[in-house]
mmCIF file of C-alpha atoms in Angstrom:
data_model
loop_
_atom_site.group_PDB
_atom_site.id
_atom_site.type_symbol
_atom_site.label_atom_id
_atom_site.label_comp_id
_atom_site.label_asym_id
_atom_site.label_seq_id
_atom_site.Cartn_x
_atom_site.Cartn_y
_atom_site.Cartn_z
ATOM 1 C CA MET A 208 168.944 65.074 155.591
ATOM 2 C CA ASN A 209 166.479 66.843 157.237
ATOM 3 C CA VAL A 210 162.831 66.067 158.024
ATOM 4 C CA SER A 211 159.775 63.507 157.062
ATOM 5 C CA ARG A 212 161.907 60.979 156.228
ATOM 6 C CA SER A 213 159.318 58.059 156.039
ATOM 7 C CA ASP A 214 160.308 54.724 158.039
ATOM 8 C CA GLN A 215 156.836 53.631 157.609
ATOM 9 C CA ALA A 216 156.623 51.615 154.415
ATOM 10 C CA ALA A 217 154.022 49.375 153.740
ATOM 11 C CA PRO A 218 155.195 45.631 153.633
ATOM 12 C CA ALA A 219 156.124 44.138 150.469
ATOM 13 C CA ALA A 220 157.250 41.064 148.921
ATOM 14 C CA ALA A 221 161.039 40.087 149.483
ATOM 15 C CA PRO A 222 163.511 41.568 147.348
ATOM 16 C CA GLY A 223 164.156 39.719 144.279
ATOM 17 C CA VAL A 224 161.180 37.381 144.431
ATOM 18 C CA ALA A 225 158.956 37.479 141.456
ATOM 19 C CA PRO A 226 155.587 35.609 140.974
ATOM 20 C CA VAL A 227 155.885 32.150 138.784
ATOM 21 C CA VAL A 228 153.641 32.410 135.686
ATOM 22 C CA ALA A 229 153.338 29.845 133.215
ATOM 23 C CA GLN A 230 155.546 30.521 130.085
ATOM 24 C CA GLN A 231 155.314 29.272 126.242
ATOM 25 C CA PRO A 232 158.514 27.062 125.550
ATOM 26 C CA GLU A 233 159.157 29.084 122.647
ATOM 27 C CA VAL A 234 159.274 32.552 124.645
ATOM 28 C CA ALA A 235 160.843 31.406 127.654
ATOM 29 C CA GLY A 236 164.480 31.426 125.961
ATOM 30 C CA ALA A 237 163.970 35.151 124.835
ATOM 31 C CA GLU A 238 162.867 36.034 128.400
ATOM 32 C CA ALA A 239 165.648 34.311 130.050
ATOM 33 C CA ALA A 240 167.773 36.420 127.944
ATOM 34 C CA ALA A 241 166.332 39.641 129.069
ATOM 35 C CA ALA A 242 166.046 38.890 132.559
ATOM 36 C CA PRO A 243 169.464 40.388 133.369
ATOM 37 C CA ALA A 244 168.647 43.641 132.182
ATOM 38 C CA SER A 245 165.295 43.475 133.422
ATOM 39 C CA GLY A 246 166.437 42.569 136.952
ATOM 40 C CA LEU A 247 169.127 45.323 136.550
ATOM 41 C CA ARG A 248 166.218 48.043 135.711
ATOM 42 C CA ALA A 249 164.377 46.819 138.737
ATOM 43 C CA ARG A 250 167.283 47.411 140.921
ATOM 44 C CA LEU A 251 168.147 50.712 139.595
ATOM 45 C CA GLY A 252 164.644 51.616 139.685
ATOM 46 C CA PRO A 253 164.321 52.004 143.423
ATOM 47 C CA VAL A 254 167.705 53.976 143.785
ATOM 48 C CA GLY A 255 166.457 56.357 141.339
ATOM 49 C CA LEU A 256 163.275 56.835 143.486
ATOM 50 C CA VAL A 257 165.518 57.334 146.636
ATOM 51 C CA LEU A 258 167.928 59.715 144.880
ATOM 52 C CA ALA A 259 165.322 61.615 143.368
ATOM 53 C CA GLY A 260 163.570 61.885 147.092
ATOM 54 C CA GLY A 261 166.987 63.079 148.356
ATOM 55 C CA ILE A 262 167.445 65.959 145.905
ATOM 56 C CA SER A 263 163.992 67.133 146.410
ATOM 57 C CA VAL A 264 164.499 67.271 149.817
ATOM 58 C CA GLN A 265 167.665 69.355 150.022
ATOM 59 C CA PHE A 266 166.776 71.306 147.211
ATOM 60 C CA GLY A 267 163.381 71.799 148.795
ATOM 61 C CA GLY A 268 165.622 72.991 152.166
ATOM 62 C CA ALA A 269 167.510 75.503 149.916
ATOM 63 C CA VAL A 270 164.338 76.931 148.459
ATOM 64 C CA ALA A 271 163.520 77.409 152.112
ATOM 65 C CA VAL A 272 166.539 79.131 152.962
ATOM 66 C CA SER A 273 165.858 81.655 150.282
ATOM 67 C CA VAL A 274 162.460 82.324 151.628
ATOM 68 C CA MET A 275 163.585 82.990 155.385
ATOM 69 C CA PRO A 276 164.157 86.922 154.671
ATOM 70 C CA ARG A 277 160.436 86.639 154.246
ATOM 71 C CA VAL A 278 159.224 84.930 157.090
ATOM 72 C CA GLY A 279 162.165 83.821 159.367
ATOM 73 C CA ALA A 280 163.195 80.118 160.032
ATOM 74 C CA LEU A 281 160.376 79.746 162.304
ATOM 75 C CA GLY A 282 157.935 81.012 159.934
ATOM 76 C CA ILE A 283 158.973 78.901 156.832
ATOM 77 C CA VAL A 284 159.078 75.596 159.087
ATOM 78 C CA THR A 285 155.289 76.660 160.050
ATOM 79 C CA LEU A 286 154.425 77.040 156.545
ATOM 80 C CA ARG A 287 155.987 73.618 155.589
ATOM 81 C CA LEU A 288 154.568 71.522 158.518
ATOM 82 C CA ALA A 289 150.896 72.869 158.062
ATOM 83 C CA PHE A 290 151.124 72.179 154.195
ATOM 84 C CA ALA A 291 152.337 68.877 154.546
ATOM 85 C CA ALA A 292 149.897 67.861 157.113
ATOM 86 C CA LEU A 293 147.036 69.290 155.207
ATOM 87 C CA VAL A 294 148.268 66.834 152.173
ATOM 88 C CA LEU A 295 148.790 63.895 154.598
ATOM 89 C CA LEU A 296 145.554 64.217 156.250
ATOM 90 C CA ALA A 297 143.684 64.567 152.656
ATOM 91 C CA VAL A 298 145.787 61.574 151.264
ATOM 92 C CA CYS A 299 145.721 59.089 154.324
ATOM 93 C CA ARG A 300 142.580 60.037 155.795
ATOM 94 C CA PRO A 301 143.617 58.234 159.192
ATOM 95 C CA LYS A 302 140.969 56.777 161.579
ATOM 96 C CA LEU A 303 141.010 58.736 165.174
ATOM 97 C CA ARG A 304 138.982 55.811 166.673
ATOM 98 C CA GLY A 305 140.478 52.484 168.026
ATOM 99 C CA HIS A 306 143.536 53.819 169.170
ATOM 100 C CA SER A 307 144.857 53.524 172.934
ATOM 101 C CA ARG A 308 146.326 56.074 175.036
ATOM 102 C CA ALA A 309 149.597 54.274 174.505
ATOM 103 C CA ASP A 310 149.293 54.810 170.781
ATOM 104 C CA TRP A 311 148.301 58.534 170.842
ATOM 105 C CA GLY A 312 151.219 59.235 173.415
ATOM 106 C CA THR A 313 153.583 57.670 170.863
ATOM 107 C CA VAL A 314 152.215 59.856 167.886
ATOM 108 C CA VAL A 315 152.190 63.080 169.821
ATOM 109 C CA ALA A 316 155.768 62.339 170.942
ATOM 110 C CA PHE A 317 156.796 61.450 167.367
ATOM 111 C CA GLY A 318 155.177 64.772 166.187
ATOM 112 C CA VAL A 319 156.825 67.031 168.939
ATOM 113 C CA VAL A 320 160.163 65.281 167.767
ATOM 114 C CA MET A 321 159.584 66.052 164.125
ATOM 115 C CA ALA A 322 158.872 69.647 165.111
ATOM 116 C CA GLY A 323 161.986 69.590 167.186
ATOM 117 C CA MET A 324 163.739 68.340 164.264
ATOM 118 C CA ASN A 325 162.418 70.563 161.437
ATOM 119 C CA GLY A 326 162.899 73.780 163.995
ATOM 120 C CA LEU A 327 166.455 73.067 164.953
ATOM 121 C CA PHE A 328 167.454 72.476 161.308
ATOM 122 C CA TYR A 329 166.356 75.747 159.650
ATOM 123 C CA GLN A 330 167.527 77.475 162.468
ATOM 124 C CA SER A 331 170.860 76.074 161.415
ATOM 125 C CA VAL A 332 170.763 76.492 157.958
ATOM 126 C CA ALA A 333 169.980 80.053 158.448
ATOM 127 C CA ARG A 334 173.598 80.582 160.040
ATOM 128 C CA ILE A 335 175.507 77.920 158.215
ATOM 129 C CA PRO A 336 175.883 76.494 154.569
ATOM 130 C CA MET A 337 173.747 73.592 153.875
ATOM 131 C CA GLY A 338 176.328 71.262 153.462
ATOM 132 C CA PRO A 339 178.047 71.406 156.479
ATOM 133 C CA ALA A 340 174.527 71.863 158.205
ATOM 134 C CA VAL A 341 173.299 68.478 156.869
ATOM 135 C CA THR A 342 176.668 66.532 157.520
ATOM 136 C CA LEU A 343 176.426 67.720 161.090
ATOM 137 C CA GLU A 344 173.082 66.462 161.596
ATOM 138 C CA VAL A 345 173.815 63.012 159.841
ATOM 139 C CA LEU A 346 175.903 62.696 162.882
ATOM 140 C CA GLY A 347 172.791 61.963 165.106
ATOM 141 C CA PRO A 348 171.591 58.546 163.182
ATOM 142 C CA LEU A 349 175.171 57.601 162.625
ATOM 143 C CA ALA A 350 175.747 57.858 166.378
ATOM 144 C CA LEU A 351 172.363 55.736 167.040
ATOM 145 C CA SER A 352 173.686 53.203 164.536
ATOM 146 C CA VAL A 353 177.259 53.068 166.529
ATOM 147 C CA ILE A 354 175.529 52.640 169.701
ATOM 148 C CA ALA A 355 172.880 49.976 168.662
ATOM 149 C CA SER A 356 175.411 47.886 166.770
ATOM 150 C CA ARG A 357 177.908 47.555 169.988
ATOM 151 C CA ARG A 358 180.549 46.341 167.665
ATOM 152 C CA ALA A 359 184.197 47.393 168.125
ATOM 153 C CA VAL A 360 184.528 47.792 164.183
ATOM 154 C CA ASN A 361 182.006 50.861 164.632
ATOM 155 C CA LEU A 362 184.711 52.793 166.561
ATOM 156 C CA ILE A 363 186.766 53.105 163.398
ATOM 157 C CA TRP A 364 183.680 54.452 162.039
ATOM 158 C CA ALA A 365 183.111 56.837 165.054
ATOM 159 C CA GLY A 366 186.610 57.989 164.737
ATOM 160 C CA LEU A 367 186.342 58.658 160.810
ATOM 161 C CA ALA A 368 183.359 60.870 161.590
ATOM 162 C CA LEU A 369 185.112 62.605 164.207
ATOM 163 C CA CYS A 370 187.758 63.486 161.895
ATOM 164 C CA GLY A 371 185.282 64.632 159.438
ATOM 165 C CA VAL A 372 183.926 67.296 162.322
ATOM 166 C CA PHE A 373 187.439 68.297 163.043
ATOM 167 C CA LEU A 374 188.231 69.256 159.582
ATOM 168 C CA LEU A 375 184.512 70.820 159.506
ATOM 169 C CA GLY A 376 185.406 73.039 162.203
ATOM 170 C CA GLY A 377 188.604 74.389 160.742
ATOM 171 C CA GLY A 378 190.945 72.494 162.591
ATOM 172 C CA GLY A 379 188.427 71.501 165.541
ATOM 173 C CA GLY A 380 187.511 75.034 167.171
ATOM 174 C CA PHE A 381 184.472 75.513 164.442
ATOM 175 C CA SER A 382 186.347 78.919 163.693
ATOM 176 C CA GLY A 383 184.847 79.168 160.005
ATOM 177 C CA LEU A 384 181.155 78.040 161.208
ATOM 178 C CA ASP A 385 178.708 80.066 163.593
ATOM 179 C CA PRO A 386 178.923 78.428 166.601
ATOM 180 C CA ALA A 387 174.981 78.637 167.288
ATOM 181 C CA GLY A 388 174.506 77.252 163.982
ATOM 182 C CA VAL A 389 176.610 74.348 164.626
ATOM 183 C CA ALA A 390 174.793 73.893 168.119
ATOM 184 C CA TYR A 391 171.431 73.573 166.035
ATOM 185 C CA ALA A 392 172.570 71.255 163.598
ATOM 186 C CA LEU A 393 173.961 68.816 166.524
ATOM 187 C CA GLY A 394 170.723 69.264 168.229
ATOM 188 C CA ALA A 395 168.824 68.438 165.002
ATOM 189 C CA GLY A 396 170.725 65.406 164.609
ATOM 190 C CA ALA A 397 169.877 64.405 167.952
ATOM 191 C CA MET A 398 166.284 65.029 167.278
ATOM 192 C CA TRP A 399 166.794 63.021 163.726
ATOM 193 C CA ALA A 400 167.622 59.973 166.158
ATOM 194 C CA ALA A 401 164.868 60.313 168.311
ATOM 195 C CA TYR A 402 162.694 60.573 165.078
ATOM 196 C CA ILE A 403 163.994 57.037 163.932
ATOM 197 C CA VAL A 404 163.208 55.496 166.967
ATOM 198 C CA PHE A 405 159.523 57.240 167.205
ATOM 199 C CA SER A 406 158.963 56.531 163.775
ATOM 200 C CA ALA A 407 159.409 52.767 164.202
ATOM 201 C CA ARG A 408 157.111 52.641 167.369
ATOM 202 C CA THR A 409 154.697 55.087 165.346
ATOM 203 C CA GLY A 410 154.738 52.183 162.289
ATOM 204 C CA ARG A 411 154.098 49.454 164.704
ATOM 205 C CA ARG A 412 151.104 51.027 166.281
ATOM 206 C CA PHE A 413 149.100 52.777 163.209
ATOM 207 C CA PRO A 414 148.482 51.060 159.815
ATOM 208 C CA GLN A 415 149.848 52.390 156.760
ATOM 209 C CA ALA A 416 151.044 56.000 157.017
ATOM 210 C CA ASP A 417 148.220 57.282 159.432
ATOM 211 C CA GLY A 418 150.638 57.495 162.301
ATOM 212 C CA LEU A 419 152.959 59.782 159.825
ATOM 213 C CA ALA A 420 150.127 62.049 159.229
ATOM 214 C CA LEU A 421 148.691 62.606 162.894
ATOM 215 C CA ALA A 422 152.420 63.225 163.828
ATOM 216 C CA MET A 423 152.598 65.964 161.112
ATOM 217 C CA VAL A 424 149.251 67.477 162.616
ATOM 218 C CA VAL A 425 150.815 67.380 166.166
ATOM 219 C CA ALA A 426 154.147 69.122 164.464
ATOM 220 C CA ALA A 427 152.491 71.760 162.800
ATOM 221 C CA VAL A 428 150.093 72.713 165.595
ATOM 222 C CA VAL A 429 153.358 72.959 168.510
ATOM 223 C CA PHE A 430 155.118 75.228 165.538
ATOM 224 C CA LEU A 431 152.106 77.390 164.868
ATOM 225 C CA PRO A 432 152.506 79.698 167.741
ATOM 226 C CA LEU A 433 156.217 79.940 167.128
ATOM 227 C CA GLY A 434 155.758 81.205 163.686
ATOM 228 C CA ILE A 435 152.791 83.389 164.225
ATOM 229 C CA VAL A 436 154.956 85.022 166.968
ATOM 230 C CA GLU A 437 158.011 85.572 164.579
ATOM 231 C CA SER A 438 156.322 86.317 161.317
ATOM 232 C CA GLY A 439 152.607 87.462 161.795
ATOM 233 C CA ALA A 440 150.645 88.320 158.997
ATOM 234 C CA LYS A 441 153.513 87.736 156.486
ATOM 235 C CA LEU A 442 152.410 84.090 157.015
ATOM 236 C CA VAL A 443 149.370 84.528 154.788
ATOM 237 C CA GLU A 444 150.592 86.681 152.272
ATOM 238 C CA PRO A 445 149.776 84.806 148.774
ATOM 239 C CA GLY A 446 153.486 84.967 147.562
ATOM 240 C CA THR A 447 154.498 83.356 150.918
ATOM 241 C CA LEU A 448 151.862 80.944 151.009
ATOM 242 C CA ALA A 449 152.810 79.722 147.401
ATOM 243 C CA LEU A 450 156.583 79.526 148.247
ATOM 244 C CA GLY A 451 155.613 77.642 151.741
ATOM 245 C CA ALA A 452 153.538 74.989 149.775
ATOM 246 C CA VAL A 453 156.669 74.683 147.247
ATOM 247 C CA VAL A 454 158.563 74.016 150.206
ATOM 248 C CA ALA A 455 156.203 71.333 151.639
ATOM 249 C CA VAL A 456 156.052 69.392 148.558
ATOM 250 C CA MET A 457 159.406 69.390 147.735
ATOM 251 C CA SER A 458 160.696 68.586 151.415
ATOM 252 C CA SER A 459 158.305 66.572 152.385
ATOM 253 C CA VAL A 460 155.284 65.087 150.478
ATOM 254 C CA LEU A 461 157.279 64.438 147.351
ATOM 255 C CA PRO A 462 160.271 62.698 149.077
ATOM 256 C CA TYR A 463 157.689 60.548 151.674
ATOM 257 C CA THR A 464 155.899 59.281 148.283
ATOM 258 C CA LEU A 465 159.252 58.435 146.478
ATOM 259 C CA GLU A 466 160.774 56.582 149.834
ATOM 260 C CA LEU A 467 157.571 54.975 150.221
ATOM 261 C CA LEU A 468 157.496 53.381 146.738
ATOM 262 C CA ALA A 469 161.242 52.543 146.919
ATOM 263 C CA LEU A 470 161.000 50.867 150.139
ATOM 264 C CA ARG A 471 158.727 48.273 148.675
ATOM 265 C CA ARG A 472 161.304 46.908 146.430
ATOM 266 C CA LEU A 473 164.631 48.244 148.269
ATOM 267 C CA PRO A 474 166.584 46.331 150.928
ATOM 268 C CA ALA A 475 166.552 48.608 154.316
ATOM 269 C CA HIS A 476 170.536 48.795 154.018
ATOM 270 C CA THR A 477 170.839 49.710 150.838
ATOM 271 C CA PHE A 478 168.290 52.362 151.436
ATOM 272 C CA ALA A 479 170.177 53.803 154.354
ATOM 273 C CA ILE A 480 173.537 53.857 152.311
ATOM 274 C CA LEU A 481 171.634 56.209 149.721
ATOM 275 C CA MET A 482 170.705 58.392 152.873
ATOM 276 C CA SER A 483 174.401 58.981 153.596
ATOM 277 C CA LEU A 484 174.768 60.501 150.498
ATOM 278 C CA GLU A 485 172.544 63.523 151.597
ATOM 279 C CA PRO A 486 175.306 65.740 152.975
ATOM 280 C CA ALA A 487 176.869 65.842 149.210
ATOM 281 C CA ILE A 488 173.496 66.530 147.849
ATOM 282 C CA ALA A 489 172.587 69.210 150.235
ATOM 283 C CA SER A 490 175.992 70.764 149.439
ATOM 284 C CA VAL A 491 175.376 70.731 145.653
ATOM 285 C CA ALA A 492 171.841 72.308 146.325
ATOM 286 C CA GLY A 493 173.634 75.037 148.350
ATOM 287 C CA PHE A 494 176.134 75.679 145.685
ATOM 288 C CA LEU A 495 173.443 75.943 142.940
ATOM 289 C CA VAL A 496 170.692 77.311 144.364
ATOM 290 C CA LEU A 497 172.460 79.816 147.456
ATOM 291 C CA SER A 498 175.805 80.118 146.061
ATOM 292 C CA GLN A 499 177.368 78.591 149.201
ATOM 293 C CA ALA A 500 180.648 76.955 147.791
ATOM 294 C CA LEU A 501 182.712 74.963 149.900
ATOM 295 C CA THR A 502 186.482 74.934 150.676
ATOM 296 C CA ILE A 503 188.431 71.974 150.049
ATOM 297 C CA ALA A 504 188.603 71.105 153.679
ATOM 298 C CA GLU A 505 185.285 71.202 154.275
ATOM 299 C CA ALA A 506 184.397 68.828 151.283
ATOM 300 C CA LEU A 507 186.976 66.382 152.533
ATOM 301 C CA ALA A 508 185.008 66.739 155.855
ATOM 302 C CA ILE A 509 181.955 65.790 154.325
ATOM 303 C CA SER A 510 183.439 62.912 152.418
ATOM 304 C CA LEU A 511 184.647 61.279 155.646
ATOM 305 C CA VAL A 512 181.521 61.574 157.139
ATOM 306 C CA ILE A 513 179.457 60.376 154.390
ATOM 307 C CA ALA A 514 182.299 57.088 154.295
ATOM 308 C CA ALA A 515 181.657 56.624 157.868
ATOM 309 C CA SER A 516 177.969 56.452 157.546
ATOM 310 C CA MET A 517 178.083 53.956 154.823
ATOM 311 C CA GLY A 518 180.570 51.876 157.011
ATOM 312 C CA ALA A 519 178.283 52.084 159.852
ATOM 313 C CA VAL A 520 175.322 50.875 157.931
ATOM 314 C CA ARG A 521 177.395 47.787 156.119
ATOM 315 C CA THR A 522 178.664 47.016 159.618
ATOM 316 C CA GLN A 523 175.131 46.306 160.729
ATOM 317 C CA VAL A 524 174.305 44.275 157.398
ATOM 318 C CA GLY A 525 177.434 41.965 157.970
ATOM 319 C CA ARG A 526 176.622 41.337 161.589
ATOM 320 C CA GLY A 527 172.792 40.460 160.395
ATOM 321 C CA GLY A 528 174.275 38.245 157.857
ATOM 322 C CA GLY A 529 176.645 36.476 159.986
ATOM 323 C CA ARG A 530 173.907 35.879 162.582
ATOM 324 C CA LYS A 531 171.606 34.241 159.697
ATOM 325 C CA ARG A 532 174.655 32.050 158.727
ATOM 326 C CA ALA A 533 175.234 31.091 162.066
ATOM 327 C CA ASP A 534 171.472 30.241 162.646
ATOM 328 C CA ALA A 535 171.480 28.217 159.069
ATOM 329 C CA GLU A 536 174.720 26.427 160.500
ATOM 330 C CA ALA A 537 172.687 25.341 163.709
ATOM 331 C CA VAL A 538 169.930 24.063 161.800
ATOM 332 C CA ARG A 539 171.938 21.969 159.505
ATOM 333 C CA LYS A 540 173.815 20.594 162.846
ATOM 334 C CA THR A 541 170.826 19.674 164.582
ATOM 335 C CA GLU A 542 169.306 18.102 161.316
ATOM 336 C CA GLY A 543 172.362 15.941 160.836
#
């Protein structure tokens, strides 16, 4: 999973809660019979949106890799961030007044982290296949989840992830992968963990997606000099601009929109589990677009990291559920 994952969805009604409407007696039975099918569609709809967003992100990344020979990794990141910033500014129209110095400090930090995450990830996929790159990148959010949870069971998930990394490196030495590409992917993972933290802080300080739009502008401004130094006039060639716009839409604008819609009807933990599938999606995109085949060991390694990520999410959900049950029990005892 790479960039512009949006954690700033607008508040929505609780999942499964629907408005109560008056029903005629003769149609109530028919609607009740149709309820299970309708409920299933309601659950599968947001899941489909998240999966579509993940597919768009990873195939957009594969398109970006194919464009790199034209403008380089820094050039394609510059185009992606610039086009995404323009679209988000046009759609969100964020207000510039009424924000404190702390608000601006948060959004600037968010933008710098976003720029770092994008830049490091694309430097990685310029050197190693997409599947392993995204798998190593996922270790950042996974580590954040394990540390935040502070539960002993998460050591199991951490160990499972380390086994996957061991296999991915061809037995621990990363002999089959470019060391610089591995380092860039791990750096992108660290930036992704920071992205999650600053995304939450920005979401609390700015309404709707205003903070994301402003942070995207910061990221684009930070990267613009780097793209100019590496690519120069190549950045403004019509064909390159068109491909950059495609990458921006596929990797930033479209996934953000789909995830925003999904998060209004999908529990956060379900969303996180679906995000854990991105290394697999990236592997498929790399194979179909870039002809990057995986070895059996690499496929097993990616599966282990995906399983570890899902397990860590489920552990946090169980912890939250246990806390709620304990609170409810305490209330019952008090009332009794």
